[in-house]
Short mmCIF file of N, CA and C in Angstrom, two decimals:
data_model
loop_
_atom_site.label_atom_id
_atom_site.label_comp_id
_atom_site.label_asym_id
_atom_site.label_seq_id
_atom_site.Cartn_x
_atom_site.Cartn_y
_atom_site.Cartn_z
N LEU A 1 3.72 6.90 -0.44
CA LEU A 1 2.94 5.68 -0.45
C LEU A 1 3.83 4.50 -0.86
N ALA A 2 4.63 4.71 -1.89
CA ALA A 2 5.51 3.62 -2.34
C ALA A 2 6.55 3.30 -1.28
N SER A 3 7.06 4.33 -0.61
CA SER A 3 8.07 4.08 0.41
C SER A 3 7.47 3.37 1.61
N GLU A 4 6.20 3.65 1.90
CA GLU A 4 5.53 2.93 2.99
C GLU A 4 5.37 1.45 2.63
N ARG A 5 5.03 1.18 1.39
CA ARG A 5 4.86 -0.21 0.95
C ARG A 5 6.19 -0.96 0.95
N ARG A 6 7.27 -0.27 0.58
CA ARG A 6 8.59 -0.92 0.63
C ARG A 6 8.96 -1.26 2.07
N MET A 7 8.60 -0.37 2.99
CA MET A 7 8.91 -0.63 4.40
C MET A 7 8.11 -1.83 4.90
N ARG A 8 6.85 -1.93 4.52
CA ARG A 8 6.03 -3.08 4.92
C ARG A 8 6.58 -4.38 4.34
N ALA A 9 6.97 -4.33 3.07
CA ALA A 9 7.53 -5.53 2.43
C ALA A 9 8.80 -5.97 3.14
N ALA A 10 9.62 -5.02 3.56
CA ALA A 10 10.84 -5.37 4.29
C ALA A 10 10.49 -6.04 5.61
N GLY A 11 9.41 -5.61 6.25
CA GLY A 11 8.96 -6.25 7.49
C GLY A 11 8.53 -7.68 7.25
N PHE A 12 7.86 -7.93 6.13
CA PHE A 12 7.45 -9.30 5.81
C PHE A 12 8.66 -10.18 5.54
N ARG A 13 9.70 -9.60 4.90
CA ARG A 13 10.91 -10.39 4.64
C ARG A 13 11.61 -10.77 5.95
N ILE A 14 11.49 -9.92 6.97
CA ILE A 14 12.05 -10.28 8.29
C ILE A 14 11.34 -11.50 8.83
N HIS A 15 10.01 -11.52 8.72
CA HIS A 15 9.25 -12.68 9.20
C HIS A 15 9.64 -13.95 8.44
N GLU A 16 9.84 -13.82 7.12
CA GLU A 16 10.26 -14.97 6.32
C GLU A 16 11.63 -15.48 6.77
N ALA A 17 12.56 -14.57 7.01
CA ALA A 17 13.92 -14.98 7.41
C ALA A 17 13.89 -15.65 8.78
N ARG A 18 13.08 -15.14 9.67
CA ARG A 18 12.99 -15.77 11.00
C ARG A 18 12.31 -17.13 10.92
N ALA A 19 11.31 -17.26 10.05
CA ALA A 19 10.64 -18.55 9.89
C ALA A 19 11.59 -19.57 9.27
N ALA A 20 12.51 -19.11 8.43
CA ALA A 20 13.47 -20.03 7.81
C ALA A 20 14.42 -20.62 8.84
N MET A 21 14.55 -20.00 10.00
CA MET A 21 15.44 -20.51 11.04
C MET A 21 14.78 -21.58 11.90
N LEU A 22 13.48 -21.77 11.76
CA LEU A 22 12.78 -22.77 12.56
C LEU A 22 12.94 -24.15 11.93
N PRO A 23 12.90 -25.21 12.76
CA PRO A 23 13.00 -26.57 12.21
C PRO A 23 11.79 -26.89 11.33
N ARG A 24 12.02 -27.77 10.35
CA ARG A 24 10.94 -28.18 9.47
C ARG A 24 10.72 -29.68 9.63
N LEU A 25 9.50 -30.07 9.55
CA LEU A 25 9.14 -31.48 9.62
C LEU A 25 8.53 -31.85 8.27
N THR A 26 9.11 -32.85 7.64
CA THR A 26 8.62 -33.30 6.35
C THR A 26 8.02 -34.68 6.54
N LEU A 27 6.75 -34.81 6.26
CA LEU A 27 6.08 -36.11 6.36
C LEU A 27 5.96 -36.69 4.96
N ARG A 28 6.31 -37.97 4.86
CA ARG A 28 6.25 -38.63 3.56
C ARG A 28 5.39 -39.88 3.69
N ALA A 29 4.68 -40.14 2.67
CA ALA A 29 3.87 -41.36 2.62
C ALA A 29 4.11 -42.01 1.27
N THR A 30 4.12 -43.32 1.25
CA THR A 30 4.28 -44.03 -0.01
C THR A 30 3.04 -44.86 -0.25
N ALA A 31 2.70 -44.95 -1.48
CA ALA A 31 1.53 -45.75 -1.85
C ALA A 31 1.90 -46.56 -3.08
N GLY A 32 1.27 -47.67 -3.21
CA GLY A 32 1.55 -48.51 -4.37
C GLY A 32 1.44 -49.97 -4.00
N ALA A 33 1.71 -50.79 -4.97
CA ALA A 33 1.62 -52.23 -4.74
C ALA A 33 2.84 -52.70 -3.97
N SER A 34 2.61 -53.57 -3.03
CA SER A 34 3.74 -54.10 -2.26
C SER A 34 4.23 -55.38 -2.94
N ASP A 35 5.43 -55.77 -2.54
CA ASP A 35 6.03 -56.98 -3.09
C ASP A 35 5.57 -58.22 -2.33
N GLY A 36 4.55 -58.06 -1.58
CA GLY A 36 4.06 -59.20 -0.82
C GLY A 36 4.61 -59.20 0.58
N PRO A 37 4.62 -60.37 1.22
CA PRO A 37 5.06 -60.43 2.62
C PRO A 37 6.55 -60.15 2.79
N ASN A 38 7.31 -60.18 1.69
CA ASN A 38 8.75 -59.93 1.81
C ASN A 38 9.10 -58.44 1.64
N ASP A 39 8.10 -57.56 1.46
CA ASP A 39 8.36 -56.12 1.28
C ASP A 39 8.91 -55.55 2.57
N PRO A 40 10.11 -54.93 2.55
CA PRO A 40 10.72 -54.42 3.78
C PRO A 40 9.91 -53.29 4.41
N SER A 41 9.19 -52.49 3.61
CA SER A 41 8.43 -51.39 4.19
C SER A 41 7.26 -51.91 5.01
N ILE A 42 6.68 -53.05 4.62
CA ILE A 42 5.58 -53.62 5.40
C ILE A 42 6.12 -54.35 6.61
N ASN A 43 7.24 -55.03 6.46
CA ASN A 43 7.81 -55.76 7.59
C ASN A 43 8.28 -54.82 8.70
N ASN A 44 8.72 -53.61 8.34
CA ASN A 44 9.26 -52.69 9.34
C ASN A 44 8.22 -51.69 9.85
N ILE A 45 6.96 -51.88 9.53
CA ILE A 45 5.95 -50.90 9.91
C ILE A 45 5.78 -50.78 11.41
N ASP A 46 6.02 -51.87 12.16
CA ASP A 46 5.86 -51.80 13.61
C ASP A 46 7.19 -51.64 14.34
N ASP A 47 8.26 -51.46 13.59
CA ASP A 47 9.58 -51.30 14.19
C ASP A 47 9.71 -49.84 14.67
N SER A 48 9.65 -49.62 15.99
CA SER A 48 9.67 -48.25 16.53
C SER A 48 11.01 -47.58 16.31
N ALA A 49 12.10 -48.30 16.35
CA ALA A 49 13.42 -47.70 16.12
C ALA A 49 13.52 -47.18 14.69
N ASN A 50 13.00 -47.97 13.74
CA ASN A 50 13.01 -47.56 12.35
C ASN A 50 12.12 -46.33 12.15
N MET A 51 10.97 -46.29 12.83
CA MET A 51 10.05 -45.17 12.71
C MET A 51 10.69 -43.89 13.25
N ILE A 52 11.39 -43.97 14.38
CA ILE A 52 12.04 -42.79 14.97
C ILE A 52 13.17 -42.32 14.06
N THR A 53 13.92 -43.25 13.48
CA THR A 53 14.99 -42.87 12.57
C THR A 53 14.43 -42.13 11.36
N ASN A 54 13.34 -42.66 10.80
CA ASN A 54 12.72 -42.00 9.65
C ASN A 54 12.15 -40.64 10.02
N LEU A 55 11.59 -40.52 11.23
CA LEU A 55 11.03 -39.25 11.68
C LEU A 55 12.13 -38.21 11.86
N ILE A 56 13.24 -38.60 12.48
CA ILE A 56 14.36 -37.68 12.67
C ILE A 56 14.93 -37.27 11.32
N ALA A 57 14.99 -38.19 10.38
CA ALA A 57 15.49 -37.87 9.04
C ALA A 57 14.57 -36.88 8.34
N GLY A 58 13.27 -36.89 8.69
CA GLY A 58 12.31 -35.97 8.08
C GLY A 58 12.33 -34.58 8.69
N ILE A 59 13.05 -34.40 9.80
CA ILE A 59 13.16 -33.08 10.42
C ILE A 59 14.45 -32.44 9.93
N SER A 60 14.32 -31.32 9.30
CA SER A 60 15.54 -30.64 8.87
C SER A 60 15.79 -29.48 9.81
N MET A 61 17.02 -29.37 10.20
CA MET A 61 17.40 -28.35 11.16
C MET A 61 18.19 -27.27 10.42
N PRO A 62 17.57 -26.19 10.06
CA PRO A 62 18.27 -25.15 9.33
C PRO A 62 19.29 -24.40 10.17
N ILE A 63 19.34 -24.67 11.46
CA ILE A 63 20.27 -23.98 12.36
C ILE A 63 21.71 -24.35 12.01
N PHE A 64 21.92 -25.53 11.46
CA PHE A 64 23.27 -26.01 11.18
C PHE A 64 23.75 -25.60 9.78
N ASN A 65 23.41 -24.42 9.32
CA ASN A 65 23.84 -23.96 8.00
C ASN A 65 25.02 -23.00 8.10
N GLY A 66 25.82 -23.13 9.10
CA GLY A 66 27.02 -22.31 9.23
C GLY A 66 26.72 -20.84 9.49
N GLY A 67 25.58 -20.54 10.08
CA GLY A 67 25.23 -19.16 10.40
C GLY A 67 24.69 -18.36 9.23
N ALA A 68 24.48 -19.01 8.09
CA ALA A 68 23.99 -18.29 6.91
C ALA A 68 22.59 -17.73 7.15
N LEU A 69 21.73 -18.53 7.79
CA LEU A 69 20.36 -18.06 8.04
C LEU A 69 20.35 -16.91 9.04
N LEU A 70 21.20 -16.98 10.04
CA LEU A 70 21.29 -15.89 11.01
C LEU A 70 21.78 -14.61 10.33
N SER A 71 22.75 -14.74 9.45
CA SER A 71 23.25 -13.58 8.70
C SER A 71 22.17 -13.02 7.79
N GLU A 72 21.41 -13.92 7.16
CA GLU A 72 20.32 -13.47 6.29
C GLU A 72 19.25 -12.74 7.10
N SER A 73 18.96 -13.25 8.28
CA SER A 73 17.98 -12.60 9.14
C SER A 73 18.46 -11.21 9.54
N ARG A 74 19.73 -11.10 9.89
CA ARG A 74 20.28 -9.79 10.25
C ARG A 74 20.26 -8.83 9.06
N ALA A 75 20.52 -9.36 7.87
CA ALA A 75 20.49 -8.52 6.67
C ALA A 75 19.08 -8.01 6.40
N THR A 76 18.07 -8.85 6.60
CA THR A 76 16.70 -8.39 6.38
C THR A 76 16.30 -7.34 7.42
N VAL A 77 16.80 -7.47 8.64
CA VAL A 77 16.53 -6.44 9.65
C VAL A 77 17.19 -5.12 9.23
N ALA A 78 18.40 -5.21 8.70
CA ALA A 78 19.09 -4.00 8.22
C ALA A 78 18.33 -3.39 7.05
N ASP A 79 17.82 -4.24 6.15
CA ASP A 79 17.02 -3.75 5.03
C ASP A 79 15.77 -3.03 5.53
N ARG A 80 15.15 -3.59 6.55
CA ARG A 80 13.95 -2.97 7.13
C ARG A 80 14.29 -1.59 7.72
N ARG A 81 15.42 -1.52 8.41
CA ARG A 81 15.83 -0.22 8.97
C ARG A 81 16.10 0.79 7.86
N ALA A 82 16.72 0.34 6.79
CA ALA A 82 16.98 1.24 5.66
C ALA A 82 15.68 1.70 5.02
N ALA A 83 14.71 0.77 4.89
CA ALA A 83 13.41 1.13 4.33
C ALA A 83 12.69 2.11 5.24
N ALA A 84 12.80 1.91 6.55
CA ALA A 84 12.17 2.84 7.50
C ALA A 84 12.82 4.22 7.41
N ALA A 85 14.13 4.26 7.27
CA ALA A 85 14.82 5.55 7.13
C ALA A 85 14.40 6.25 5.84
N GLU A 86 14.26 5.49 4.76
CA GLU A 86 13.81 6.06 3.49
C GLU A 86 12.38 6.59 3.62
N TYR A 87 11.55 5.86 4.34
CA TYR A 87 10.16 6.30 4.58
C TYR A 87 10.15 7.63 5.35
N VAL A 88 10.99 7.73 6.36
CA VAL A 88 11.07 8.98 7.14
C VAL A 88 11.55 10.12 6.24
N ARG A 89 12.59 9.87 5.42
CA ARG A 89 13.09 10.90 4.51
C ARG A 89 12.01 11.35 3.54
N THR A 90 11.28 10.39 2.99
CA THR A 90 10.22 10.71 2.05
C THR A 90 9.12 11.51 2.73
N SER A 91 8.75 11.11 3.94
CA SER A 91 7.70 11.81 4.68
C SER A 91 8.11 13.24 5.00
N ILE A 92 9.35 13.42 5.44
CA ILE A 92 9.83 14.77 5.74
C ILE A 92 9.85 15.63 4.48
N GLY A 93 10.27 15.04 3.37
CA GLY A 93 10.25 15.78 2.10
C GLY A 93 8.85 16.18 1.70
N ALA A 94 7.89 15.28 1.90
CA ALA A 94 6.50 15.60 1.55
C ALA A 94 5.97 16.72 2.45
N TRP A 95 6.30 16.66 3.73
CA TRP A 95 5.84 17.72 4.64
C TRP A 95 6.49 19.06 4.31
N ARG A 96 7.75 19.04 3.89
CA ARG A 96 8.39 20.28 3.46
C ARG A 96 7.68 20.85 2.24
N GLU A 97 7.33 19.97 1.33
CA GLU A 97 6.64 20.42 0.13
C GLU A 97 5.27 21.00 0.49
N VAL A 98 4.56 20.35 1.41
CA VAL A 98 3.27 20.87 1.86
C VAL A 98 3.46 22.25 2.49
N GLU A 99 4.44 22.36 3.36
CA GLU A 99 4.70 23.64 4.03
C GLU A 99 5.04 24.72 3.01
N GLY A 100 5.84 24.37 2.02
CA GLY A 100 6.20 25.33 0.98
C GLY A 100 5.01 25.79 0.16
N THR A 101 4.11 24.86 -0.16
CA THR A 101 2.94 25.25 -0.95
C THR A 101 1.97 26.10 -0.13
N ILE A 102 1.87 25.83 1.17
CA ILE A 102 1.00 26.66 2.02
C ILE A 102 1.56 28.08 2.09
N SER A 103 2.86 28.18 2.27
CA SER A 103 3.51 29.49 2.33
C SER A 103 3.36 30.22 0.99
N ALA A 104 3.58 29.51 -0.10
CA ALA A 104 3.47 30.12 -1.42
C ALA A 104 2.04 30.54 -1.71
N ASP A 105 1.06 29.78 -1.23
CA ASP A 105 -0.34 30.12 -1.50
C ASP A 105 -0.70 31.48 -0.92
N GLN A 106 -0.16 31.80 0.23
CA GLN A 106 -0.46 33.10 0.84
C GLN A 106 0.06 34.24 -0.03
N SER A 107 1.28 34.13 -0.51
CA SER A 107 1.82 35.20 -1.36
C SER A 107 1.14 35.21 -2.73
N LEU A 108 0.80 34.03 -3.24
CA LEU A 108 0.11 33.98 -4.54
C LEU A 108 -1.30 34.56 -4.44
N GLU A 109 -1.93 34.40 -3.29
CA GLU A 109 -3.26 34.97 -3.08
C GLU A 109 -3.19 36.50 -3.12
N VAL A 110 -2.19 37.07 -2.46
CA VAL A 110 -2.00 38.53 -2.48
C VAL A 110 -1.71 39.00 -3.89
N ARG A 111 -0.84 38.28 -4.59
CA ARG A 111 -0.48 38.64 -5.96
C ARG A 111 -1.70 38.59 -6.88
N GLU A 112 -2.51 37.54 -6.74
CA GLU A 112 -3.71 37.42 -7.56
C GLU A 112 -4.67 38.58 -7.28
N ALA A 113 -4.84 38.92 -6.01
CA ALA A 113 -5.74 40.03 -5.65
C ALA A 113 -5.23 41.35 -6.23
N GLN A 114 -3.93 41.58 -6.17
CA GLN A 114 -3.37 42.82 -6.71
C GLN A 114 -3.55 42.90 -8.22
N PHE A 115 -3.31 41.79 -8.91
CA PHE A 115 -3.52 41.78 -10.36
C PHE A 115 -5.00 41.92 -10.69
N GLY A 116 -5.88 41.38 -9.85
CA GLY A 116 -7.32 41.55 -10.06
C GLY A 116 -7.72 43.01 -9.97
N ILE A 117 -7.19 43.70 -8.98
CA ILE A 117 -7.47 45.14 -8.83
C ILE A 117 -6.93 45.91 -10.03
N ALA A 118 -5.70 45.57 -10.44
CA ALA A 118 -5.09 46.24 -11.59
C ALA A 118 -5.89 45.99 -12.86
N ALA A 119 -6.39 44.78 -13.04
CA ALA A 119 -7.19 44.46 -14.23
C ALA A 119 -8.50 45.24 -14.22
N GLU A 120 -9.13 45.33 -13.06
CA GLU A 120 -10.39 46.08 -12.96
C GLU A 120 -10.15 47.57 -13.24
N GLU A 121 -9.09 48.13 -12.67
CA GLU A 121 -8.77 49.54 -12.93
C GLU A 121 -8.44 49.76 -14.41
N ALA A 122 -7.76 48.81 -15.05
CA ALA A 122 -7.44 48.94 -16.47
C ALA A 122 -8.70 48.88 -17.32
N ARG A 123 -9.68 48.04 -16.91
CA ARG A 123 -10.96 47.99 -17.63
C ARG A 123 -11.68 49.34 -17.53
N GLU A 124 -11.69 49.88 -16.33
CA GLU A 124 -12.35 51.18 -16.13
C GLU A 124 -11.64 52.28 -16.92
N ALA A 125 -10.31 52.24 -16.96
CA ALA A 125 -9.55 53.23 -17.72
C ALA A 125 -9.83 53.09 -19.22
N GLN A 126 -9.99 51.84 -19.68
CA GLN A 126 -10.30 51.62 -21.09
C GLN A 126 -11.68 52.18 -21.41
N GLU A 127 -12.66 51.92 -20.54
CA GLU A 127 -14.01 52.45 -20.77
C GLU A 127 -14.00 53.98 -20.80
N LEU A 128 -13.24 54.60 -19.90
CA LEU A 128 -13.12 56.05 -19.88
C LEU A 128 -12.48 56.55 -21.18
N ALA A 129 -11.41 55.86 -21.63
CA ALA A 129 -10.74 56.24 -22.88
C ALA A 129 -11.69 56.10 -24.06
N GLU A 130 -12.54 55.06 -24.07
CA GLU A 130 -13.52 54.88 -25.15
C GLU A 130 -14.52 56.03 -25.16
N ARG A 131 -15.01 56.42 -23.96
CA ARG A 131 -15.98 57.53 -23.89
C ARG A 131 -15.33 58.84 -24.34
N GLU A 132 -14.09 59.08 -23.88
CA GLU A 132 -13.41 60.32 -24.26
C GLU A 132 -13.08 60.34 -25.75
N TYR A 133 -12.73 59.17 -26.30
CA TYR A 133 -12.45 59.10 -27.74
C TYR A 133 -13.73 59.36 -28.54
N ALA A 134 -14.86 58.81 -28.03
CA ALA A 134 -16.14 59.02 -28.72
C ALA A 134 -16.53 60.50 -28.68
N ARG A 135 -16.18 61.21 -27.63
CA ARG A 135 -16.51 62.64 -27.53
C ARG A 135 -15.47 63.49 -28.25
N GLY A 136 -14.37 62.89 -28.66
CA GLY A 136 -13.33 63.62 -29.38
C GLY A 136 -12.29 64.24 -28.47
N VAL A 137 -12.31 63.88 -27.20
CA VAL A 137 -11.35 64.45 -26.24
C VAL A 137 -10.03 63.68 -26.27
N ALA A 138 -10.06 62.35 -26.46
CA ALA A 138 -8.86 61.51 -26.44
C ALA A 138 -8.46 61.15 -27.86
N THR A 139 -7.17 60.87 -28.03
CA THR A 139 -6.67 60.48 -29.34
C THR A 139 -6.76 58.95 -29.50
N LEU A 140 -6.57 58.52 -30.72
CA LEU A 140 -6.57 57.08 -31.01
C LEU A 140 -5.42 56.39 -30.29
N PHE A 141 -4.28 57.05 -30.18
CA PHE A 141 -3.13 56.46 -29.48
C PHE A 141 -3.44 56.23 -28.01
N GLU A 142 -4.16 57.17 -27.39
CA GLU A 142 -4.55 57.01 -25.99
C GLU A 142 -5.51 55.84 -25.81
N LEU A 143 -6.43 55.67 -26.77
CA LEU A 143 -7.38 54.55 -26.73
C LEU A 143 -6.64 53.22 -26.88
N ILE A 144 -5.72 53.15 -27.84
CA ILE A 144 -4.95 51.92 -28.05
C ILE A 144 -4.09 51.63 -26.82
N ASP A 145 -3.52 52.67 -26.22
CA ASP A 145 -2.72 52.50 -25.00
C ASP A 145 -3.59 51.93 -23.87
N ALA A 146 -4.82 52.40 -23.74
CA ALA A 146 -5.74 51.89 -22.70
C ALA A 146 -6.07 50.42 -22.95
N TYR A 147 -6.30 50.05 -24.23
CA TYR A 147 -6.56 48.64 -24.57
C TYR A 147 -5.34 47.78 -24.21
N THR A 148 -4.16 48.26 -24.54
CA THR A 148 -2.93 47.51 -24.28
C THR A 148 -2.73 47.31 -22.78
N ARG A 149 -2.97 48.37 -22.00
CA ARG A 149 -2.82 48.25 -20.55
C ARG A 149 -3.83 47.26 -19.96
N ARG A 150 -5.07 47.28 -20.47
CA ARG A 150 -6.08 46.32 -19.98
C ARG A 150 -5.67 44.89 -20.30
N ILE A 151 -5.21 44.66 -21.51
CA ILE A 151 -4.80 43.31 -21.92
C ILE A 151 -3.62 42.84 -21.07
N ASP A 152 -2.65 43.71 -20.85
CA ASP A 152 -1.50 43.35 -20.01
C ASP A 152 -1.93 43.04 -18.58
N ALA A 153 -2.83 43.85 -18.04
CA ALA A 153 -3.30 43.63 -16.66
C ALA A 153 -4.08 42.32 -16.56
N GLU A 154 -4.92 42.03 -17.55
CA GLU A 154 -5.67 40.77 -17.54
C GLU A 154 -4.74 39.57 -17.71
N ARG A 155 -3.72 39.73 -18.54
CA ARG A 155 -2.73 38.66 -18.72
C ARG A 155 -2.01 38.38 -17.39
N GLY A 156 -1.64 39.44 -16.69
CA GLY A 156 -1.01 39.28 -15.37
C GLY A 156 -1.94 38.60 -14.38
N PHE A 157 -3.22 38.97 -14.40
CA PHE A 157 -4.20 38.36 -13.50
C PHE A 157 -4.37 36.87 -13.81
N ILE A 158 -4.47 36.54 -15.09
CA ILE A 158 -4.62 35.14 -15.50
C ILE A 158 -3.37 34.34 -15.11
N SER A 159 -2.21 34.93 -15.30
CA SER A 159 -0.95 34.26 -14.93
C SER A 159 -0.88 34.03 -13.42
N ALA A 160 -1.29 35.03 -12.63
CA ALA A 160 -1.27 34.89 -11.17
C ALA A 160 -2.26 33.81 -10.72
N ARG A 161 -3.44 33.79 -11.33
CA ARG A 161 -4.43 32.77 -10.98
C ARG A 161 -3.93 31.37 -11.37
N ALA A 162 -3.31 31.25 -12.54
CA ALA A 162 -2.78 29.95 -12.98
C ALA A 162 -1.68 29.47 -12.03
N ALA A 163 -0.82 30.39 -11.57
CA ALA A 163 0.24 30.00 -10.63
C ALA A 163 -0.37 29.52 -9.32
N ARG A 164 -1.44 30.17 -8.88
CA ARG A 164 -2.07 29.75 -7.62
C ARG A 164 -2.75 28.39 -7.78
N VAL A 165 -3.42 28.17 -8.90
CA VAL A 165 -4.05 26.86 -9.15
C VAL A 165 -2.98 25.77 -9.23
N SER A 166 -1.89 26.05 -9.92
CA SER A 166 -0.80 25.07 -10.01
C SER A 166 -0.23 24.76 -8.63
N ASN A 167 -0.10 25.77 -7.80
CA ASN A 167 0.39 25.58 -6.44
C ASN A 167 -0.58 24.72 -5.63
N ARG A 168 -1.86 24.92 -5.83
CA ARG A 168 -2.84 24.11 -5.10
C ARG A 168 -2.81 22.66 -5.56
N ILE A 169 -2.57 22.44 -6.83
CA ILE A 169 -2.44 21.06 -7.33
C ILE A 169 -1.21 20.41 -6.70
N THR A 170 -0.12 21.14 -6.64
CA THR A 170 1.10 20.63 -6.00
C THR A 170 0.82 20.29 -4.54
N TYR A 171 0.08 21.14 -3.86
CA TYR A 171 -0.30 20.92 -2.46
C TYR A 171 -1.12 19.64 -2.33
N HIS A 172 -2.09 19.47 -3.22
CA HIS A 172 -2.95 18.28 -3.18
C HIS A 172 -2.13 17.01 -3.39
N VAL A 173 -1.23 17.04 -4.35
CA VAL A 173 -0.39 15.87 -4.63
C VAL A 173 0.57 15.60 -3.47
N ALA A 174 1.11 16.67 -2.87
CA ALA A 174 2.04 16.50 -1.75
C ALA A 174 1.34 15.87 -0.55
N LEU A 175 0.05 16.10 -0.41
CA LEU A 175 -0.70 15.48 0.67
C LEU A 175 -1.09 14.04 0.36
N GLY A 176 -0.74 13.58 -0.84
CA GLY A 176 -1.02 12.19 -1.19
C GLY A 176 -2.24 12.03 -2.07
N GLY A 177 -2.80 13.13 -2.52
CA GLY A 177 -3.98 13.06 -3.38
C GLY A 177 -3.59 12.70 -4.79
N GLY A 178 -4.53 12.13 -5.48
CA GLY A 178 -4.30 11.76 -6.87
C GLY A 178 -5.30 12.46 -7.76
N ALA A 179 -5.30 12.10 -9.00
CA ALA A 179 -6.22 12.69 -9.96
C ALA A 179 -7.24 11.65 -10.37
N ARG A 180 -8.44 12.11 -10.59
CA ARG A 180 -9.45 11.19 -11.13
C ARG A 180 -9.17 11.02 -12.61
N THR A 181 -9.37 9.83 -13.07
CA THR A 181 -9.13 9.58 -14.48
C THR A 181 -10.43 9.21 -15.14
N GLY A 182 -10.84 10.00 -16.10
CA GLY A 182 -11.99 9.75 -16.96
C GLY A 182 -13.07 8.84 -16.42
N GLY A 183 -13.90 8.40 -17.31
CA GLY A 183 -14.95 7.48 -16.94
C GLY A 183 -16.20 8.20 -16.48
N ILE A 184 -17.25 7.44 -16.33
CA ILE A 184 -18.54 7.97 -15.91
C ILE A 184 -18.68 7.78 -14.42
N ASP A 185 -19.16 8.81 -13.76
CA ASP A 185 -19.39 8.74 -12.32
C ASP A 185 -20.58 7.81 -12.10
N GLU A 186 -20.36 6.71 -11.39
CA GLU A 186 -21.40 5.71 -11.20
C GLU A 186 -22.53 6.20 -10.32
N ASP A 187 -22.27 7.21 -9.48
CA ASP A 187 -23.30 7.72 -8.59
C ASP A 187 -24.31 8.59 -9.32
N ARG A 188 -23.93 9.12 -10.45
CA ARG A 188 -24.83 10.00 -11.18
C ARG A 188 -25.65 9.19 -12.17
N GLU A 189 -26.91 9.54 -12.25
CA GLU A 189 -27.80 8.86 -13.18
C GLU A 189 -27.72 9.56 -14.53
N LEU A 190 -27.65 8.81 -15.59
CA LEU A 190 -27.60 9.40 -16.92
C LEU A 190 -29.01 9.66 -17.42
N ALA A 191 -29.19 10.84 -18.00
CA ALA A 191 -30.50 11.19 -18.55
C ALA A 191 -30.68 10.48 -19.89
N PRO A 192 -31.91 10.02 -20.20
CA PRO A 192 -32.13 9.32 -21.48
C PRO A 192 -32.05 10.24 -22.66
#
């Protein structure tokens, strides 16, 4: 998003540089008390030669700046090209990141499912160990081992799920999504 805005700004600077190469007309008006009939500005008001001279003096021709404006215009075009190249690089990087997160999500989904199955089997094994311990068939060490295996399996499942959620957040951000920040949802009505 930032690289797109930099590219747009560079485009606007091109327009500014090209506009700076156009002639400018400056109109001036004077107001105030005159010196009477001897005031030269009043005496020359109908003098067409004087009016044309003043008009030409009010037109500034930026073309005669030794090529500086043309060079500046070319530099802004080069800046725009550089900004466009940066935008393309940023876009390609974002698409690579999106592709990577999609690929990772598939493997993380399989991993989460496998840890889910392992956690469920560990829960069932723990329940069996509890029943056997209650009947006196299993030892305390076997029961503790079943608890430890269940905890490890659940920890692995939670870790796999957290990795998948983190990957999805990365995917969302890579697509240009942002996060909502606090505040009350204006669409929802608050209960009294």
